[in-house]
């Protein structure tokens, strides 16, 4: 079997297009422009690239984009004051504090200081609790993007066996909650899981969020299963230079799976698209307007 390639780049473009249409309607009918503020502390090169592309795409869908860069040595009090200022700003509907933060700052404290209604990353403890209890919340972007692709490919996910490899708060745990919400039978695997290949072989859906390059191999995959590869890893090429690979070994998995997301061009582009979708959702909710269908969990 050769797997269907789930084109995250095209899917993300479609989602951004839908967000853009809703934003135009919000402006026309209600005079409201959704606003996203990103706070970047320090000079981490990867974070700078992410923030730049988030800002560009925010503007492309017609939203207001605000970027606050703070020095690496910023005090926790000053960072918290910035978050408070954005919480109080009625033109800002989404706030994202780019992680990781420098070591002297308490990330949990900072994230939990964001107004939960503006927490478009879905990391605030209130949103984590709401998602865990099946209530309306802001949903973390990477798992949300993965869920959207799965729903699009399968239609209903009800009754399918899903194995999520990874139990991080950012990806693994919320992904498992979302799959449970769609009535999958969910197993969460991690570094202490015994005989991971045989656990993965039970899965109709495999979500690889391991943080280790090309870990999930083709002979772990049940024929016809869907593989969502969340991983982003840069590895050396034998001929020199580097390339991006996922947490699944693409060639061997694609030979067995029914469908697979590539890296790059799979989950990655969906993450930013879902950040924009979350900002739109937050804006609609805060203004008491009907939120767009299909852009939330
Ligand atoms: P973390 O490092 O926080 O978590 C990795 C998880 O994988 C842990 O739960 C760990 O288990 C588990 N794990 C590690 N090694 C093994 C192993 N050998 N077998 C089984 N489980 C293992 O990573 P994140 O969740 O933050 O990210 C996961 C991947 O997703 C990374 O590659 C990251 O780059 C990527 N990512 C991609 C995004 C995107 O936009 N596409 C966004 C966010 C992340 P334990 O808990 O026991 O240590």
Tab-separated table of C-alpha atoms and ligand atoms in Angstrom:
chain	number	residue	atom	x	y	z
A	1	UNK	CA	0.000	0.000	0.000
A	2	UNK	CA	1.174	3.534	-0.698
A	3	UNK	CA	-0.297	6.018	1.725
A	4	UNK	CA	-2.397	8.999	0.768
A	5	UNK	CA	-0.365	12.071	1.620
A	6	UNK	CA	-2.363	14.451	3.813
A	7	UNK	CA	-1.350	17.846	2.472
A	8	UNK	CA	-1.143	20.097	5.538
A	9	UNK	CA	0.098	23.034	3.504
A	10	UNK	CA	-2.985	23.024	1.263
A	11	UNK	CA	-5.302	22.338	4.216
A	12	UNK	CA	-3.769	25.210	6.181
A	13	UNK	CA	-4.222	27.545	3.204
A	14	UNK	CA	-7.912	26.536	3.128
A	15	UNK	CA	-8.305	27.196	6.863
A	16	UNK	CA	-6.599	30.595	6.528
A	17	UNK	CA	-8.926	31.358	3.626
A	18	UNK	CA	-11.962	30.558	5.815
A	19	UNK	CA	-10.569	32.677	8.639
A	20	UNK	CA	-9.959	35.553	6.204
A	21	UNK	CA	-13.570	35.393	4.948
A	22	UNK	CA	-14.927	35.535	8.509
A	23	UNK	CA	-12.609	38.391	9.406
A	24	UNK	CA	-13.849	40.373	6.389
A	25	UNK	CA	-17.452	39.699	7.453
A	26	UNK	CA	-16.738	40.752	11.061
A	27	UNK	CA	-15.307	44.039	9.806
A	28	UNK	CA	-18.137	44.679	7.377
A	29	UNK	CA	-21.063	43.687	9.582
A	30	UNK	CA	-19.786	44.637	13.039
A	31	UNK	CA	-16.828	46.969	12.521
A	32	UNK	CA	-14.606	44.591	14.512
A	33	UNK	CA	-11.032	43.616	13.583
A	34	UNK	CA	-9.621	40.642	15.502
A	35	UNK	CA	-6.219	41.420	17.027
A	36	UNK	CA	-3.383	39.043	17.926
A	37	UNK	CA	-0.472	40.105	20.146
A	38	UNK	CA	2.711	38.066	20.291
A	39	UNK	CA	5.237	38.623	23.066
A	40	UNK	CA	8.778	37.497	22.316
A	41	UNK	CA	11.419	37.530	25.040
A	42	UNK	CA	15.060	37.262	23.974
A	43	UNK	CA	16.753	36.498	20.685
A	44	UNK	CA	16.163	32.744	20.180
A	45	UNK	CA	16.549	32.373	16.374
A	46	UNK	CA	13.862	29.660	15.971
A	47	UNK	CA	11.371	31.729	18.012
A	48	UNK	CA	12.142	34.804	15.907
A	49	UNK	CA	11.360	32.864	12.704
A	50	UNK	CA	8.057	31.574	14.162
A	51	UNK	CA	7.028	35.015	15.384
A	52	UNK	CA	7.830	36.640	12.038
A	53	UNK	CA	5.754	34.137	10.099
A	54	UNK	CA	2.878	34.346	12.628
A	55	UNK	CA	2.817	38.127	12.215
A	56	UNK	CA	2.871	37.921	8.418
A	57	UNK	CA	-0.006	35.449	8.249
A	58	UNK	CA	-2.038	37.360	10.829
A	59	UNK	CA	-1.927	40.427	8.586
A	60	UNK	CA	-2.666	38.329	5.476
A	61	UNK	CA	-6.018	37.176	6.916
A	62	UNK	CA	-6.921	40.795	7.695
A	63	UNK	CA	-6.291	40.772	11.433
A	64	UNK	CA	-4.390	43.291	13.494
A	65	UNK	CA	-0.948	41.975	14.418
A	66	UNK	CA	1.033	43.377	17.336
A	67	UNK	CA	4.498	42.211	18.301
A	68	UNK	CA	6.213	43.056	21.591
A	69	UNK	CA	9.887	42.194	21.798
A	70	UNK	CA	11.385	42.216	25.274
A	71	UNK	CA	15.002	41.933	26.301
A	72	UNK	CA	16.312	38.535	27.394
A	73	UNK	CA	16.987	40.005	30.859
A	74	UNK	CA	13.443	41.381	31.309
A	75	UNK	CA	12.134	41.000	34.853
A	76	UNK	CA	9.146	38.777	35.560
A	77	UNK	CA	7.284	41.824	36.899
A	78	UNK	CA	7.778	43.724	33.622
A	79	UNK	CA	6.674	40.740	31.547
A	80	UNK	CA	3.585	40.248	33.728
A	81	UNK	CA	2.831	43.979	33.379
A	82	UNK	CA	2.991	43.616	29.577
A	83	UNK	CA	0.575	40.666	29.662
A	84	UNK	CA	-1.773	42.662	31.908
A	85	UNK	CA	-1.688	45.583	29.485
A	86	UNK	CA	-2.691	43.250	26.655
A	87	UNK	CA	-5.388	41.617	28.825
A	88	UNK	CA	-6.874	45.088	29.305
A	89	UNK	CA	-6.609	46.116	25.629
A	90	UNK	CA	-10.031	45.710	23.945
A	91	UNK	CA	-8.455	45.673	20.453
A	92	UNK	CA	-6.466	42.523	21.336
A	93	UNK	CA	-8.422	39.235	21.281
A	94	UNK	CA	-5.519	36.780	21.312
A	95	UNK	CA	-2.281	36.827	23.328
A	96	UNK	CA	0.607	34.488	22.729
A	97	UNK	CA	3.773	34.474	24.805
A	98	UNK	CA	6.355	32.674	22.703
A	99	UNK	CA	7.905	29.717	24.530
A	100	UNK	CA	10.476	28.772	25.686
A	101	UNK	CA	11.095	31.703	28.022
A	102	UNK	CA	14.572	32.391	29.489
A	103	UNK	CA	15.288	30.327	32.601
A	104	UNK	CA	14.792	33.116	35.166
A	105	UNK	CA	11.122	33.499	34.162
A	106	UNK	CA	8.390	31.208	35.489
A	107	UNK	CA	6.560	30.084	32.323
A	108	UNK	CA	3.562	28.656	34.205
A	109	UNK	CA	3.085	31.904	36.112
A	110	UNK	CA	3.326	33.985	32.935
A	111	UNK	CA	0.984	31.748	30.902
A	112	UNK	CA	-1.549	31.664	33.750
A	113	UNK	CA	-1.523	35.469	33.896
A	114	UNK	CA	-3.032	35.632	30.388
A	115	UNK	CA	-6.800	36.217	30.343
A	116	UNK	CA	-8.071	32.650	29.567
A	117	UNK	CA	-10.480	34.116	26.981
A	118	UNK	CA	-7.445	35.545	25.105
A	119	UNK	CA	-5.229	32.464	25.608
A	120	UNK	CA	-5.038	31.433	21.936
A	121	UNK	CA	-2.335	28.843	22.658
A	122	UNK	CA	-4.740	27.064	25.006
A	123	UNK	CA	-2.055	26.589	27.673
A	124	UNK	CA	-3.766	28.450	30.565
A	125	UNK	CA	-4.725	26.082	33.357
A	126	UNK	CA	-8.405	27.079	32.969
A	127	UNK	CA	-8.395	26.059	29.325
A	128	UNK	CA	-6.575	22.823	30.152
A	129	UNK	CA	-9.306	22.060	32.714
A	130	UNK	CA	-12.132	22.985	30.363
A	131	UNK	CA	-10.724	20.757	27.596
A	132	UNK	CA	-10.202	17.917	30.074
A	133	UNK	CA	-13.834	18.104	31.167
A	134	UNK	CA	-15.192	18.370	27.626
A	135	UNK	CA	-16.238	22.022	27.916
A	136	UNK	CA	-15.798	24.876	25.471
A	137	UNK	CA	-12.180	26.077	25.696
A	138	UNK	CA	-9.310	27.506	23.719
A	139	UNK	CA	-7.626	24.437	22.222
A	140	UNK	CA	-3.829	24.164	21.715
A	141	UNK	CA	-3.029	24.835	18.062
A	142	UNK	CA	-0.925	21.806	17.071
A	143	UNK	CA	-3.377	19.185	18.403
A	144	UNK	CA	-6.297	21.180	16.966
A	145	UNK	CA	-4.661	21.222	13.522
A	146	UNK	CA	-3.989	17.487	13.762
A	147	UNK	CA	-7.622	16.833	14.739
A	148	UNK	CA	-8.907	18.901	11.817
A	149	UNK	CA	-6.836	16.865	9.356
A	150	UNK	CA	-8.028	13.594	10.915
A	151	UNK	CA	-11.683	14.659	10.762
A	152	UNK	CA	-11.256	15.757	7.175
A	153	UNK	CA	-9.675	12.460	6.175
A	154	UNK	CA	-11.868	10.051	8.145
A	155	UNK	CA	-15.154	11.857	8.598
A	156	UNK	CA	-16.138	10.274	11.912
A	157	UNK	CA	-13.367	9.141	14.273
A	158	UNK	CA	-15.822	7.346	16.552
A	159	UNK	CA	-14.646	3.945	17.764
A	160	UNK	CA	-11.209	4.122	16.137
A	161	UNK	CA	-8.156	3.031	18.125
A	162	UNK	CA	-5.780	5.974	18.521
A	163	UNK	CA	-2.273	5.793	19.936
A	164	UNK	CA	-0.654	9.105	20.854
A	165	UNK	CA	3.094	8.783	21.388
A	166	UNK	CA	4.112	11.588	23.758
A	167	UNK	CA	2.508	13.003	26.897
A	168	UNK	CA	3.610	16.656	26.832
A	169	UNK	CA	1.199	19.348	27.972
A	170	UNK	CA	1.582	21.101	24.618
A	171	UNK	CA	0.929	18.201	22.253
A	172	UNK	CA	0.432	14.695	23.628
A	173	UNK	CA	-2.078	15.252	26.444
A	174	UNK	CA	-4.391	17.722	24.646
A	175	UNK	CA	-4.250	15.545	21.511
A	176	UNK	CA	-5.414	12.561	23.542
A	177	UNK	CA	-8.240	14.644	25.085
A	178	UNK	CA	-9.410	15.768	21.650
A	179	UNK	CA	-9.409	12.222	20.266
A	180	UNK	CA	-11.333	11.046	23.319
A	181	UNK	CA	-13.785	13.891	22.689
A	182	UNK	CA	-14.320	12.441	19.205
A	183	UNK	CA	-14.967	9.018	20.764
A	184	UNK	CA	-11.716	7.297	19.828
A	185	UNK	CA	-10.332	4.612	22.113
A	186	UNK	CA	-7.149	6.372	23.181
A	187	UNK	CA	-3.810	5.056	24.402
A	188	UNK	CA	-1.082	7.491	25.456
A	189	UNK	CA	2.421	6.075	25.065
A	190	UNK	CA	5.641	7.601	26.424
A	191	UNK	CA	9.264	6.809	27.132
A	192	UNK	CA	8.366	4.180	29.749
A	193	UNK	CA	5.858	2.338	27.560
A	194	UNK	CA	6.728	-1.336	27.225
A	195	UNK	CA	6.955	-2.798	23.721
A	196	UNK	CA	5.933	0.398	21.939
A	197	UNK	CA	5.868	-1.251	18.468
A	198	UNK	CA	3.165	-3.709	19.531
A	199	UNK	CA	1.133	-0.901	21.162
A	200	UNK	CA	1.354	1.147	17.956
A	201	UNK	CA	0.351	-1.900	15.840
A	202	UNK	CA	-3.118	-1.770	17.459
A	203	UNK	CA	-3.738	1.750	16.214
A	204	UNK	CA	-6.023	2.941	13.436
A	205	UNK	CA	-4.584	6.411	14.147
A	206	UNK	CA	-1.000	7.020	15.254
A	207	UNK	CA	0.024	10.489	16.438
A	208	UNK	CA	3.804	10.727	16.710
A	209	UNK	CA	4.865	13.504	19.112
A	210	UNK	CA	8.059	11.980	20.440
A	211	UNK	CA	10.615	14.707	19.767
A	212	UNK	CA	13.057	12.166	18.326
A	213	UNK	CA	13.723	11.914	14.607
A	214	UNK	CA	12.327	8.990	12.582
A	215	UNK	CA	11.446	6.941	15.657
A	216	UNK	CA	8.202	5.320	14.468
A	217	UNK	CA	8.989	2.663	11.878
A	218	UNK	CA	6.880	1.176	9.101
A	219	UNK	CA	6.750	-2.280	10.662
A	220	UNK	CA	5.058	-0.730	13.752
A	221	UNK	CA	2.153	0.455	11.624
A	222	UNK	CA	-1.052	-1.515	11.078
A	223	UNK	CA	-1.679	-1.662	7.308
A	224	UNK	CA	-4.031	1.145	6.322
A	225	UNK	CA	-3.613	3.158	9.546
A	226	UNK	CA	-3.344	6.956	9.529
A	227	UNK	CA	-0.074	8.475	10.743
A	228	UNK	CA	-0.042	12.077	11.977
A	229	UNK	CA	3.573	13.107	12.358
A	230	UNK	CA	3.873	16.083	14.700
A	231	UNK	CA	7.663	15.991	14.938
A	232	UNK	CA	9.980	18.627	13.570
A	233	UNK	CA	13.634	17.623	13.720
A	234	UNK	CA	16.621	18.914	11.790
A	235	UNK	CA	19.118	16.168	10.895
A	236	UNK	CA	22.381	16.095	8.944
A	237	UNK	CA	22.269	14.906	5.341
A	238	UNK	CA	24.963	12.371	4.341
A	239	UNK	CA	26.011	14.670	1.474
A	240	UNK	CA	26.283	17.672	3.840
A	241	UNK	CA	23.763	20.266	4.964
A	242	UNK	CA	20.621	19.491	6.946
A	243	UNK	CA	16.997	18.552	6.335
A	244	UNK	CA	13.773	18.469	8.323
A	245	UNK	CA	12.291	15.114	9.294
A	246	UNK	CA	9.426	14.032	11.501
A	247	UNK	CA	9.181	11.676	14.455
A	248	UNK	CA	8.055	8.917	12.061
A	249	UNK	CA	10.275	7.330	9.433
A	250	UNK	CA	8.375	8.635	6.417
A	251	UNK	CA	9.489	6.144	3.739
A	252	UNK	CA	8.808	2.967	5.691
A	253	UNK	CA	5.578	4.284	7.278
A	254	UNK	CA	4.188	5.567	3.958
A	255	UNK	CA	4.663	2.102	2.470
A	256	UNK	CA	2.243	0.578	5.017
A	257	UNK	CA	-0.054	3.377	6.206
A	258	UNK	CA	-3.330	4.344	4.570
A	259	UNK	CA	-2.579	8.036	5.040
A	260	UNK	CA	0.313	10.067	6.418
A	261	UNK	CA	1.279	13.694	7.023
A	262	UNK	CA	4.663	14.670	5.550
A	263	UNK	CA	7.363	16.724	7.283
A	264	UNK	CA	7.634	19.479	6.286
A	265	UNK	CA	4.189	20.343	4.935
A	266	UNK	CA	1.978	18.389	7.325
A	267	UNK	CA	1.119	19.401	10.883
A	268	UNK	CA	3.494	22.408	10.926
A	269	UNK	CA	1.487	24.741	8.649
A	270	UNK	CA	-1.730	23.779	10.450
A	271	UNK	CA	-0.348	25.077	13.750
A	272	UNK	CA	-0.248	28.705	12.580
A	273	UNK	CA	-3.560	28.352	10.729
A	274	UNK	CA	-5.147	27.187	14.002
A	275	UNK	CA	-3.588	30.083	15.903
A	276	UNK	CA	-5.443	32.418	13.545
A	277	UNK	CA	-8.615	30.333	13.850
A	278	UNK	CA	-8.335	30.538	17.662
A	279	UNK	CA	-7.891	34.323	17.519
A	280	UNK	CA	-11.023	34.605	15.405
A	281	UNK	CA	-12.918	32.308	17.780
A	282	UNK	CA	-11.754	34.350	20.791
A	283	UNK	CA	-12.864	37.567	19.083
A	284	UNK	CA	-16.321	36.164	18.270
A	285	UNK	CA	-16.808	34.833	21.807
A	286	UNK	CA	-15.725	38.081	23.477
A	287	UNK	CA	-18.173	40.034	21.319
A	288	UNK	CA	-21.045	37.586	21.906
A	289	UNK	CA	-21.099	36.618	18.218
A	290	UNK	CA	-21.617	33.168	16.722
A	291	UNK	CA	-18.261	31.537	16.243
A	292	UNK	CA	-17.384	30.076	12.835
A	293	UNK	CA	-18.132	26.396	12.314
A	294	UNK	CA	-15.369	23.871	11.704
A	295	UNK	CA	-12.580	26.047	13.118
A	296	UNK	CA	-12.793	24.827	16.723
A	297	UNK	CA	-12.800	21.382	18.329
B	1	LIG	P1	8.399	16.787	24.507
B	1	LIG	O1	9.868	16.544	24.442
B	1	LIG	O2	7.843	17.738	25.501
B	1	LIG	O3	7.657	15.382	24.724
B	1	LIG	C1	8.073	14.220	24.063
B	1	LIG	C2	7.277	13.045	24.564
B	1	LIG	O4	7.732	11.896	23.867
B	1	LIG	C3	7.426	12.771	26.055
B	1	LIG	O5	6.176	12.506	26.619
B	1	LIG	C4	8.353	11.558	26.116
B	1	LIG	O6	8.050	10.655	27.156
B	1	LIG	C5	8.017	10.864	24.804
B	1	LIG	N1	9.153	10.074	24.338
B	1	LIG	C6	10.443	10.466	24.230
B	1	LIG	N2	11.176	9.454	23.777
B	1	LIG	C7	10.362	8.394	23.608
B	1	LIG	C8	10.533	7.060	23.165
B	1	LIG	N3	11.737	6.596	22.800
B	1	LIG	N4	9.460	6.262	23.105
B	1	LIG	C9	8.245	6.707	23.464
B	1	LIG	N5	7.994	7.977	23.885
B	1	LIG	C10	9.054	8.797	23.960
B	1	LIG	O7	7.984	17.212	23.025
B	1	LIG	P2	6.679	18.019	22.494
B	1	LIG	O8	5.450	17.276	22.849
B	1	LIG	O9	6.796	19.441	22.832
B	1	LIG	O10	6.936	17.892	20.929
B	1	LIG	C11	6.912	16.644	20.272
B	1	LIG	C12	7.387	16.831	18.842
B	1	LIG	O11	6.510	17.699	18.175
B	1	LIG	C13	8.766	17.468	18.703
B	1	LIG	O12	9.412	16.873	17.593
B	1	LIG	C14	8.476	18.926	18.428
B	1	LIG	O13	9.497	19.532	17.662
B	1	LIG	C15	7.210	18.803	17.622
B	1	LIG	N6	6.312	19.959	17.671
B	1	LIG	C16	5.796	20.368	16.495
B	1	LIG	C17	4.917	21.409	16.432
B	1	LIG	C18	4.337	21.773	15.114
B	1	LIG	O14	3.889	22.891	14.943
B	1	LIG	N7	4.299	20.844	14.161
B	1	LIG	C19	4.537	22.153	17.643
B	1	LIG	C20	5.054	21.580	18.871
B	1	LIG	C21	5.938	20.528	18.854
B	1	LIG	P3	8.276	11.021	28.718
B	1	LIG	O15	7.138	11.922	29.082
B	1	LIG	O16	8.231	9.696	29.383
B	1	LIG	O17	9.615	11.705	28.798
